[in-house]
Amino acid sequence: MPVLVMKFGGTSVANIDRIHRAAKRVALEVAKGYDVIVVVSAMSGKTNELVGWVNETSPLYDAREYDAVVASGENVTAGLMALRLQEMDIPARSWQGWQVPVKTTSAHGSARIEDIPPDNINRKFAEGMRVAVVAGFQGISPEGRVTTLGRGGSDTTAVAFAAAFNAERCDIYTDVDGVYTTDPRICDKARKLDRIAFEEMLELASLGAKVLQTRSVELAMRYKVRLRVLSSFDEYSETAGTLVCDEEEIMESNVVAGVAFNRDEAKMTLTAVADRPGIAAAIFGPLSEAGVNVDMIVQNISEDGRTDMTFSLPVDQIKRAEKAVMQATGRGDYTFSDLVTDDAVAKVSVVGIGMRSHTGVAARMFKALSAERINIKVITTSEIKISVLIDRKYMELAVQALHDEFGLEKA
Ligand code: ADP
Ligand code: ASP
Ligand code: MG
């Protein structure tokens, strides 16, 4: 029988009533003749609560135990969903990551899926089971420990199952009715897209649009998974939501497809470091070894052989970065005069494959921001995106200004 993957995010399984509603959606697909793999998130707010408990117990926690605690939210919803389906006379059972098994790397807290052998679940399908309810976000390491896939990781679980089981489609049910030109919670002119190209979705996700986890889009692109984002609250229809698909399947598109943002950024500047070969390696090597995710980098023009080096990083990695810098300078790797940290910046980006063939997008972006008197602190570009770092308090304003500038409310 054809296989369908249906993923329900936190708000779609937030309580018993919502689980019931989601189960009814699953029943519709079972009635059409699909064997269904349902991937569930934890109830909304649950993962945050679990992460909070870990931090309260042990600020410099053992990541293996973090995963043991944080993965548990999904176990609850998987069991409840299976029970609900059984109540509806649908043969179903729950599967935790290790039972499938979802084999991952041992990078606890952000493990990557390496393999999902389909045999165990397929055997159950052959015996008459119609729905496998899989706990999202979790797997098992080569050492036999529970792992998690990073925040938002249930999306990736869903796409990985769709690839492993050659599913006809992977439907991601969430609390918005599709992918928008920007987060509809920030910009009320945001428009739902019927289709978006994998590459654009990949950029939007990696630049902060949390509607899909970045890794899930990567996998969908690589394994040609038909990926759809839709609401678990609206009436269902075959054409609902947004299809994430190949560029060729999209008839026409704007130069800019969407605006993404990341609120929780920080900026660090090391002033008066020596401007010599190897200085960037001396600074960024230890930061990377300490697990700091450096994103944007600028080096100023040097004066008297000294230069300022500025970089951005996630705001919750400031302490870790400061420690790495101090250790490196303590070892004599390099010297600097001041370490200036700004913990109140945000990154705003415009994304679109149309940028490959249109010039002037950056100039329009900078002009629109300057018309709102928003100062740009750092800029980076790639083939299909332009990102700027600005003061966090202007983030919403910047998103709206860019949405207007590129006419995103109209198709
Ligand atoms: P789930 O719990 O279902 O996984 P998430 O909260 O992870 O849901 O993702 C859905 C949220 O993503 C939406 O509620 C919305 O606020 C946010 N979002 C950010 N950017 C976009 C976008 N471009 N289109 C749609 N939603 C977006
Ligand atoms: N529950 C996990 C999280 O909140 C995974 C997910 O929902 O995708 O990050
Ligand atoms: Mg999510």
Tab-separated table of C-alpha atoms and ligand atoms in Angstrom:
chain	number	residue	atom	x	y	z
A	1	MET	CA	0.000	0.000	0.000
A	2	PRO	CA	1.220	3.531	-0.620
A	3	VAL	CA	2.761	5.235	2.388
A	4	LEU	CA	2.003	8.751	3.570
A	5	VAL	CA	3.912	10.640	6.267
A	6	MET	CA	1.917	13.090	8.385
A	7	LYS	CA	3.723	15.235	10.954
A	8	PHE	CA	1.889	17.096	13.695
A	9	GLY	CA	3.725	19.942	15.435
A	10	GLY	CA	3.404	21.009	19.066
A	11	THR	CA	0.261	23.146	18.766
A	12	SER	CA	-1.447	20.406	16.742
A	13	VAL	CA	-1.061	17.958	19.662
A	14	ALA	CA	-1.213	20.528	22.465
A	15	ASN	CA	-3.937	18.693	24.425
A	16	ILE	CA	-6.148	15.618	24.302
A	17	ASP	CA	-8.765	17.351	22.200
A	18	ARG	CA	-6.231	18.416	19.560
A	19	ILE	CA	-4.749	14.909	19.471
A	20	HIS	CA	-8.267	13.684	18.805
A	21	ARG	CA	-8.659	16.128	15.913
A	22	ALA	CA	-5.293	15.143	14.457
A	23	ALA	CA	-6.254	11.463	14.734
A	24	LYS	CA	-9.404	12.178	12.709
A	25	ARG	CA	-7.226	13.630	9.938
A	26	VAL	CA	-5.095	10.499	10.024
A	27	ALA	CA	-8.232	8.346	9.808
A	28	LEU	CA	-9.234	10.108	6.574
A	29	GLU	CA	-5.950	9.117	4.938
A	30	VAL	CA	-6.186	5.548	6.249
A	31	ALA	CA	-9.675	5.343	4.717
A	32	LYS	CA	-8.180	6.363	1.362
A	33	GLY	CA	-5.967	3.274	1.554
A	34	TYR	CA	-2.668	4.690	2.781
A	35	ASP	CA	-0.428	3.097	5.358
A	36	VAL	CA	0.431	6.117	7.459
A	37	ILE	CA	3.512	7.086	9.410
A	38	VAL	CA	2.496	9.770	11.868
A	39	VAL	CA	5.352	11.790	13.353
A	40	VAL	CA	4.485	13.758	16.466
A	41	SER	CA	6.133	16.609	18.354
A	42	ALA	CA	5.823	17.119	22.081
A	43	MET	CA	2.809	19.104	23.279
A	44	SER	CA	3.519	22.799	22.698
A	45	GLY	CA	5.620	24.321	25.473
A	46	LYS	CA	6.697	20.903	26.763
A	47	THR	CA	10.175	20.858	25.214
A	48	ASN	CA	10.875	24.370	26.542
A	49	GLU	CA	9.814	23.226	30.003
A	50	LEU	CA	12.087	20.168	29.833
A	51	VAL	CA	15.037	22.263	28.630
A	52	GLY	CA	14.355	24.659	31.523
A	53	TRP	CA	14.421	21.804	34.036
A	54	VAL	CA	17.756	20.579	32.682
A	55	ASN	CA	19.310	24.053	32.917
A	56	GLU	CA	17.964	24.504	36.437
A	57	THR	CA	19.424	21.177	37.542
A	58	SER	CA	22.777	21.443	35.787
A	59	PRO	CA	23.794	24.594	33.879
A	60	LEU	CA	26.795	22.877	32.252
A	61	TYR	CA	24.816	19.700	31.692
A	62	ASP	CA	25.975	16.376	30.272
A	63	ALA	CA	24.447	16.496	26.771
A	64	ARG	CA	23.565	12.786	26.891
A	65	GLU	CA	21.309	13.364	29.893
A	66	TYR	CA	19.908	16.534	28.289
A	67	ASP	CA	18.774	14.345	25.408
A	68	ALA	CA	17.367	11.691	27.747
A	69	VAL	CA	15.182	14.334	29.388
A	70	VAL	CA	14.275	16.460	26.390
A	71	ALA	CA	13.303	13.528	24.133
A	72	SER	CA	10.630	12.453	26.598
A	73	GLY	CA	8.013	14.997	25.465
A	74	GLU	CA	7.547	13.192	22.170
A	75	ASN	CA	7.171	9.805	23.887
A	76	VAL	CA	4.021	11.034	25.601
A	77	THR	CA	2.306	12.331	22.458
A	78	ALA	CA	3.283	9.244	20.431
A	79	GLY	CA	1.654	6.948	22.981
A	80	LEU	CA	-1.445	9.128	23.289
A	81	MET	CA	-1.876	9.348	19.509
A	82	ALA	CA	-1.595	5.557	19.167
A	83	LEU	CA	-4.176	5.100	21.924
A	84	ARG	CA	-6.559	7.566	20.281
A	85	LEU	CA	-6.264	5.775	16.924
A	86	GLN	CA	-6.898	2.423	18.588
A	87	GLU	CA	-10.047	3.913	20.144
A	88	MET	CA	-11.128	4.655	16.573
A	89	ASP	CA	-10.538	0.979	15.645
A	90	ILE	CA	-7.462	1.795	13.566
A	91	PRO	CA	-4.592	-0.667	14.134
A	92	ALA	CA	-1.806	1.576	15.396
A	93	ARG	CA	1.200	1.474	17.692
A	94	SER	CA	3.800	3.944	18.889
A	95	TRP	CA	7.527	3.794	18.136
A	96	GLN	CA	10.221	5.629	20.043
A	97	GLY	CA	13.330	6.496	18.045
A	98	TRP	CA	15.433	3.605	19.403
A	99	GLN	CA	12.702	1.076	18.628
A	100	VAL	CA	12.574	1.824	14.894
A	101	PRO	CA	15.627	2.354	15.111
A	102	VAL	CA	16.355	5.918	13.963
A	103	LYS	CA	20.146	5.688	13.820
A	104	THR	CA	21.900	9.014	14.374
A	105	THR	CA	25.360	10.411	14.991
A	106	SER	CA	26.358	10.896	18.622
A	107	ALA	CA	26.304	14.714	18.431
A	108	HIS	CA	23.929	15.031	21.369
A	109	GLY	CA	21.511	17.953	21.139
A	110	SER	CA	21.953	18.265	17.382
A	111	ALA	CA	22.424	14.742	16.090
A	112	ARG	CA	21.992	13.895	12.410
A	113	ILE	CA	19.994	10.970	11.147
A	114	GLU	CA	22.244	8.448	9.408
A	115	ASP	CA	19.873	5.592	8.654
A	116	ILE	CA	16.301	4.436	9.227
A	117	PRO	CA	16.032	0.700	8.462
A	118	PRO	CA	12.371	0.278	7.457
A	119	ASP	CA	12.132	-3.468	8.202
A	120	ASN	CA	10.574	-3.411	11.687
A	121	ILE	CA	7.806	-1.009	10.744
A	122	ASN	CA	7.218	-2.669	7.362
A	123	ARG	CA	6.833	-6.024	9.062
A	124	LYS	CA	4.077	-4.539	11.232
A	125	PHE	CA	2.415	-2.946	8.211
A	126	ALA	CA	2.449	-6.388	6.560
A	127	GLU	CA	0.778	-7.823	9.674
A	128	GLY	CA	-2.079	-5.333	9.382
A	129	MET	CA	-0.928	-2.313	11.351
A	130	ARG	CA	-2.189	0.794	9.501
A	131	VAL	CA	-0.498	3.586	11.411
A	132	ALA	CA	2.994	3.768	12.904
A	133	VAL	CA	3.101	6.678	15.326
A	134	VAL	CA	6.710	7.783	15.587
A	135	ALA	CA	8.084	10.045	18.312
A	136	GLY	CA	9.758	12.878	16.386
A	137	PHE	CA	13.002	14.681	17.215
A	138	GLN	CA	14.805	11.620	18.629
A	139	GLY	CA	17.041	8.733	17.696
A	140	ILE	CA	19.749	6.459	19.012
A	141	SER	CA	23.520	6.929	18.791
A	142	PRO	CA	26.053	4.222	17.856
A	143	GLU	CA	26.754	4.028	21.608
A	144	GLY	CA	23.125	3.152	22.250
A	145	ARG	CA	22.181	6.458	23.886
A	146	VAL	CA	19.073	8.522	23.162
A	147	THR	CA	19.819	11.524	20.930
A	148	THR	CA	17.820	14.563	19.797
A	149	LEU	CA	18.000	16.338	16.467
A	150	GLY	CA	18.033	20.012	17.498
A	151	ARG	CA	15.035	22.268	18.084
A	152	GLY	CA	12.334	21.817	15.489
A	153	GLY	CA	13.783	18.376	14.706
A	154	SER	CA	10.465	16.566	14.259
A	155	ASP	CA	10.235	18.088	10.782
A	156	THR	CA	13.477	16.300	9.959
A	157	THR	CA	12.215	13.035	11.433
A	158	ALA	CA	9.180	13.301	9.159
A	159	VAL	CA	11.132	13.964	5.967
A	160	ALA	CA	13.681	11.254	6.792
A	161	PHE	CA	10.855	8.719	7.204
A	162	ALA	CA	9.286	9.880	3.952
A	163	ALA	CA	12.608	9.216	2.216
A	164	ALA	CA	13.229	5.877	3.949
A	165	PHE	CA	9.716	4.560	3.176
A	166	ASN	CA	9.472	6.116	-0.269
A	167	ALA	CA	6.324	7.928	0.841
A	168	GLU	CA	4.000	9.484	-1.685
A	169	ARG	CA	4.065	12.762	0.282
A	170	CYS	CA	5.202	14.274	3.546
A	171	ASP	CA	2.548	16.546	5.046
A	172	ILE	CA	3.703	18.887	7.807
A	173	TYR	CA	0.690	19.977	9.868
A	174	THR	CA	1.316	23.137	11.850
A	175	ASP	CA	-0.402	26.222	13.263
A	176	VAL	CA	-0.228	28.319	10.071
A	177	ASP	CA	-1.781	27.297	6.758
A	178	GLY	CA	1.461	27.230	4.813
A	179	VAL	CA	4.742	28.981	4.141
A	180	TYR	CA	4.335	32.762	3.953
A	181	THR	CA	6.426	35.518	2.421
A	182	THR	CA	7.453	36.233	6.005
A	183	ASP	CA	6.303	35.194	9.484
A	184	PRO	CA	2.601	36.174	9.533
A	185	ARG	CA	2.946	36.876	13.254
A	186	ILE	CA	5.322	39.753	12.536
A	187	CYS	CA	3.851	41.208	9.355
A	188	ASP	CA	0.115	41.234	8.735
A	189	LYS	CA	0.641	41.758	5.009
A	190	ALA	CA	2.467	38.418	4.763
A	191	ARG	CA	1.039	36.323	1.938
A	192	LYS	CA	0.730	32.560	1.784
A	193	LEU	CA	2.713	30.977	-1.037
A	194	ASP	CA	1.151	28.104	-2.999
A	195	ARG	CA	4.600	26.844	-3.940
A	196	ILE	CA	8.151	27.592	-2.921
A	197	ALA	CA	11.403	26.238	-4.349
A	198	PHE	CA	13.525	23.937	-2.164
A	199	GLU	CA	16.463	26.319	-2.400
A	200	GLU	CA	14.454	29.320	-1.254
A	201	MET	CA	12.896	27.364	1.591
A	202	LEU	CA	16.322	26.136	2.601
A	203	GLU	CA	17.648	29.708	2.836
A	204	LEU	CA	14.548	31.004	4.622
A	205	ALA	CA	14.754	28.189	7.163
A	206	SER	CA	18.457	28.591	7.804
A	207	LEU	CA	17.996	32.360	8.162
A	208	GLY	CA	15.371	31.957	10.875
A	209	ALA	CA	11.963	31.001	9.417
A	210	LYS	CA	11.239	28.235	11.886
A	211	VAL	CA	8.223	26.873	10.007
A	212	LEU	CA	10.526	24.032	8.829
A	213	GLN	CA	13.806	22.883	10.351
A	214	THR	CA	16.645	23.563	7.895
A	215	ARG	CA	17.826	19.981	7.869
A	216	SER	CA	14.363	18.749	6.882
A	217	VAL	CA	14.458	20.913	3.750
A	218	GLU	CA	17.963	19.675	2.922
A	219	LEU	CA	16.794	16.074	3.134
A	220	ALA	CA	13.632	16.741	1.121
A	221	MET	CA	15.731	18.362	-1.600
A	222	ARG	CA	18.263	15.556	-1.667
A	223	TYR	CA	15.748	12.684	-1.656
A	224	LYS	CA	13.068	14.416	-3.763
A	225	VAL	CA	10.437	14.189	-1.060
A	226	ARG	CA	7.140	15.882	-1.907
A	227	LEU	CA	6.876	18.194	1.060
A	228	ARG	CA	3.766	20.117	1.974
A	229	VAL	CA	3.127	22.526	4.867
A	230	LEU	CA	-0.489	22.970	5.939
A	231	SER	CA	-2.702	23.789	8.891
A	232	SER	CA	-4.110	21.155	11.197
A	233	PHE	CA	-6.920	23.547	12.113
A	234	ASP	CA	-8.411	24.332	8.689
A	235	GLU	CA	-10.778	22.173	6.688
A	236	TYR	CA	-8.664	19.741	4.642
A	237	SER	CA	-8.372	19.970	0.874
A	238	GLU	CA	-6.014	18.377	-1.659
A	239	THR	CA	-4.608	21.761	-2.639
A	240	ALA	CA	-4.274	23.198	0.877
A	241	GLY	CA	-1.027	24.620	2.157
A	242	THR	CA	2.294	25.215	0.456
A	243	LEU	CA	4.158	22.719	-1.691
A	244	VAL	CA	7.937	22.835	-1.355
A	245	CYS	CA	9.160	21.703	-4.764
A	246	ASP	CA	11.717	22.028	-7.548
A	247	GLU	CA	12.253	25.437	-9.136
A	248	GLU	CA	10.958	24.069	-12.456
A	249	GLU	CA	7.541	23.379	-10.951
A	250	ILE	CA	7.006	27.075	-10.199
A	251	MET	CA	5.554	29.107	-13.039
A	252	GLU	CA	6.525	32.613	-12.057
A	253	SER	CA	7.985	34.181	-8.991
A	254	ASN	CA	9.044	37.508	-7.525
A	255	VAL	CA	12.717	38.493	-7.440
A	256	VAL	CA	12.473	38.256	-3.662
A	257	ALA	CA	10.425	35.293	-2.425
A	258	GLY	CA	10.506	36.071	1.270
A	259	VAL	CA	11.956	37.869	4.264
A	260	ALA	CA	13.435	35.938	7.182
A	261	PHE	CA	14.744	37.130	10.508
A	262	ASN	CA	16.581	35.876	13.519
A	263	ARG	CA	15.944	37.786	16.702
A	264	ASP	CA	18.489	36.163	18.976
A	265	GLU	CA	21.774	37.341	17.535
A	266	ALA	CA	24.774	38.939	19.187
A	267	LYS	CA	27.785	40.766	17.803
A	268	MET	CA	31.335	40.717	19.156
A	269	THR	CA	34.241	42.919	18.181
A	270	LEU	CA	37.878	42.338	19.003
A	271	THR	CA	39.610	45.676	18.602
A	272	ALA	CA	43.217	46.220	17.575
A	273	VAL	CA	44.205	42.686	16.671
A	274	ALA	CA	47.364	42.287	14.602
A	275	ASP	CA	46.653	42.380	10.858
A	276	ARG	CA	48.822	39.459	9.776
A	277	PRO	CA	48.419	36.164	7.931
A	278	GLY	CA	46.820	33.557	10.194
A	279	ILE	CA	44.982	35.982	12.465
A	280	ALA	CA	41.517	34.854	11.330
A	281	ALA	CA	42.483	31.224	11.890
A	282	ALA	CA	43.866	32.090	15.331
A	283	ILE	CA	40.601	33.782	16.328
A	284	PHE	CA	37.979	31.568	14.693
A	285	GLY	CA	39.667	28.170	15.164
A	286	PRO	CA	39.258	28.173	18.966
A	287	LEU	CA	35.720	29.592	18.682
A	288	SER	CA	34.724	26.749	16.419
A	289	GLU	CA	36.368	24.178	18.694
A	290	ALA	CA	34.341	25.633	21.580
A	291	GLY	CA	31.163	24.993	19.574
A	292	VAL	CA	30.420	28.657	18.837
A	293	ASN	CA	28.414	29.095	15.630
A	294	VAL	CA	30.009	32.171	14.116
A	295	ASP	CA	27.909	33.492	11.262
A	296	MET	CA	28.785	36.896	9.750
A	297	ILE	CA	32.348	38.236	9.844
A	298	VAL	CA	33.821	41.628	8.970
A	299	GLN	CA	37.379	42.821	9.265
A	300	ASN	CA	38.023	46.554	9.178
A	301	ILE	CA	40.748	48.263	7.166
A	302	SER	CA	43.849	48.213	9.308
A	303	GLU	CA	45.681	51.159	10.760
A	304	ASP	CA	49.286	50.763	11.902
A	305	GLY	CA	49.094	47.008	11.341
A	306	ARG	CA	46.120	46.649	13.708
A	307	THR	CA	42.518	45.909	12.750
A	308	ASP	CA	39.080	45.321	14.323
A	309	MET	CA	37.442	41.943	13.792
A	310	THR	CA	33.643	41.763	14.176
A	311	PHE	CA	31.504	38.642	14.058
A	312	SER	CA	27.966	37.572	14.884
A	313	LEU	CA	26.901	34.570	16.941
A	314	PRO	CA	23.773	33.260	18.709
A	315	VAL	CA	23.075	35.348	21.791
A	316	ASP	CA	23.130	32.311	24.093
A	317	GLN	CA	26.713	31.520	23.062
A	318	ILE	CA	28.252	34.779	24.300
A	319	LYS	CA	29.673	33.273	27.507
A	320	ARG	CA	31.162	30.346	25.639
A	321	ALA	CA	32.710	32.668	23.038
A	322	GLU	CA	34.204	34.982	25.676
A	323	LYS	CA	35.752	32.000	27.417
A	324	ALA	CA	37.266	30.721	24.160
A	325	VAL	CA	38.716	34.154	23.356
A	326	MET	CA	40.229	34.480	26.827
A	327	GLN	CA	41.761	31.000	26.657
A	328	ALA	CA	43.241	31.680	23.216
A	329	THR	CA	44.776	34.993	24.288
A	330	GLY	CA	45.946	33.379	27.527
A	331	ARG	CA	47.884	30.884	25.402
A	332	GLY	CA	49.361	33.797	23.466
A	333	ASP	CA	47.598	32.946	20.167
A	334	TYR	CA	46.858	36.669	19.573
A	335	THR	CA	46.304	39.947	21.419
A	336	PHE	CA	43.565	42.555	21.285
A	337	SER	CA	42.756	45.731	23.087
A	338	ASP	CA	38.983	45.478	23.784
A	339	LEU	CA	36.284	42.834	23.521
A	340	VAL	CA	33.016	44.647	22.793
A	341	THR	CA	29.812	42.603	22.949
A	342	ASP	CA	26.422	43.756	21.653
A	343	ASP	CA	23.699	41.356	22.773
A	344	ALA	CA	20.777	43.266	21.226
A	345	VAL	CA	21.031	42.740	17.493
A	346	ALA	CA	18.918	40.825	14.985
A	347	LYS	CA	19.522	39.525	11.490
A	348	VAL	CA	17.080	40.302	8.692
A	349	SER	CA	17.433	38.652	5.279
A	350	VAL	CA	15.778	38.754	1.886
A	351	VAL	CA	15.770	35.535	-0.144
A	352	GLY	CA	14.929	34.778	-3.758
A	353	ILE	CA	16.266	32.731	-6.657
A	354	GLY	CA	15.329	35.700	-8.865
A	355	MET	CA	18.393	37.476	-7.479
A	356	ARG	CA	20.570	35.322	-9.707
A	357	SER	CA	19.300	37.198	-12.729
A	358	HIS	CA	18.355	40.592	-11.250
A	359	THR	CA	20.801	43.191	-10.035
A	360	GLY	CA	20.083	46.025	-7.637
A	361	VAL	CA	18.333	44.013	-4.926
A	362	ALA	CA	20.951	44.927	-2.323
A	363	ALA	CA	20.739	48.625	-3.171
A	364	ARG	CA	16.943	48.557	-2.838
A	365	MET	CA	17.227	46.743	0.467
A	366	PHE	CA	19.691	49.252	1.926
A	367	LYS	CA	17.622	52.190	0.686
A	368	ALA	CA	14.423	50.832	2.225
A	369	LEU	CA	16.189	50.399	5.570
A	370	SER	CA	17.748	53.824	5.439
A	371	ALA	CA	14.329	55.383	4.732
A	372	GLU	CA	13.322	53.997	8.141
A	373	ARG	CA	16.573	55.340	9.621
A	374	ILE	CA	17.730	51.816	10.467
A	375	ASN	CA	21.486	51.500	10.732
A	376	ILE	CA	23.124	48.425	9.175
A	377	LYS	CA	25.945	46.970	11.266
A	378	VAL	CA	27.087	43.995	9.192
A	379	ILE	CA	26.159	42.750	5.703
A	380	THR	CA	26.586	39.356	4.055
A	381	THR	CA	25.398	38.137	0.694
A	382	SER	CA	25.237	34.925	-1.270
A	383	GLU	CA	23.812	34.060	-4.665
A	384	ILE	CA	20.191	34.102	-3.520
A	385	LYS	CA	20.159	36.035	-0.233
A	386	ILE	CA	21.238	39.276	1.423
A	387	SER	CA	21.441	39.514	5.210
A	388	VAL	CA	21.964	42.509	7.462
A	389	LEU	CA	22.576	42.800	11.175
A	390	ILE	CA	20.638	45.635	12.833
A	391	ASP	CA	19.521	46.735	16.307
A	392	ARG	CA	16.956	44.241	17.566
A	393	LYS	CA	14.437	46.944	18.419
A	394	TYR	CA	14.047	47.746	14.708
A	395	MET	CA	13.597	44.162	13.568
A	396	GLU	CA	9.816	44.202	13.017
A	397	LEU	CA	10.031	47.583	11.307
A	398	ALA	CA	12.764	46.319	8.997
A	399	VAL	CA	10.808	43.192	8.059
A	400	GLN	CA	7.724	45.261	7.215
A	401	ALA	CA	9.720	47.839	5.244
A	402	LEU	CA	11.383	45.120	3.160
A	403	HIS	CA	8.107	43.294	2.630
A	404	ASP	CA	6.675	46.548	1.231
A	405	GLU	CA	9.772	47.437	-0.792
A	406	PHE	CA	9.735	44.131	-2.679
A	407	GLY	CA	5.952	44.094	-3.120
A	408	LEU	CA	5.559	40.733	-1.432
A	409	GLU	CA	1.887	41.170	-0.555
A	410	LYS	CA	1.113	40.736	-4.258
A	411	ALA	CA	1.881	37.636	-6.316
B	1	ADP	P1	5.262	23.392	14.912
B	1	ADP	O1	5.135	23.345	16.391
B	1	ADP	O2	4.020	22.948	14.201
B	1	ADP	O3	6.487	22.699	14.416
B	1	ADP	P2	6.601	25.937	14.645
B	1	ADP	O4	6.265	26.925	15.705
B	1	ADP	O5	7.875	25.216	14.752
B	1	ADP	O6	5.365	24.926	14.530
B	1	ADP	O7	6.554	26.633	13.209
B	1	ADP	C1	5.407	27.348	12.794
B	1	ADP	C2	5.626	28.813	13.028
B	1	ADP	O8	6.641	29.300	12.152
B	1	ADP	C3	4.450	29.711	12.689
B	1	ADP	O9	3.554	29.776	13.768
B	1	ADP	C4	5.082	31.055	12.358
B	1	ADP	O10	5.029	31.947	13.440
B	1	ADP	C5	6.548	30.695	12.112
B	1	ADP	N1	7.063	31.196	10.837
B	1	ADP	C6	8.221	31.868	10.660
B	1	ADP	N2	8.398	32.218	9.395
B	1	ADP	C7	7.339	31.741	8.709
B	1	ADP	C8	6.972	31.781	7.322
B	1	ADP	N3	7.747	32.367	6.395
B	1	ADP	N4	5.808	31.195	6.968
B	1	ADP	C9	5.035	30.594	7.890
B	1	ADP	N5	5.330	30.535	9.205
B	1	ADP	C10	6.474	31.101	9.619
B	2	ASP	N1	9.617	19.242	20.397
B	2	ASP	C1	10.832	19.638	19.736
B	2	ASP	C2	11.020	21.146	19.825
B	2	ASP	O1	10.184	21.831	20.390
B	2	ASP	C3	10.898	19.172	18.319
B	2	ASP	C4	9.804	19.703	17.419
B	2	ASP	O2	8.741	20.092	17.883
B	2	ASP	O3	10.014	19.686	16.210
B	2	ASP	O4	12.004	21.655	19.377
B	3	MG	MG	8.535	23.292	14.332
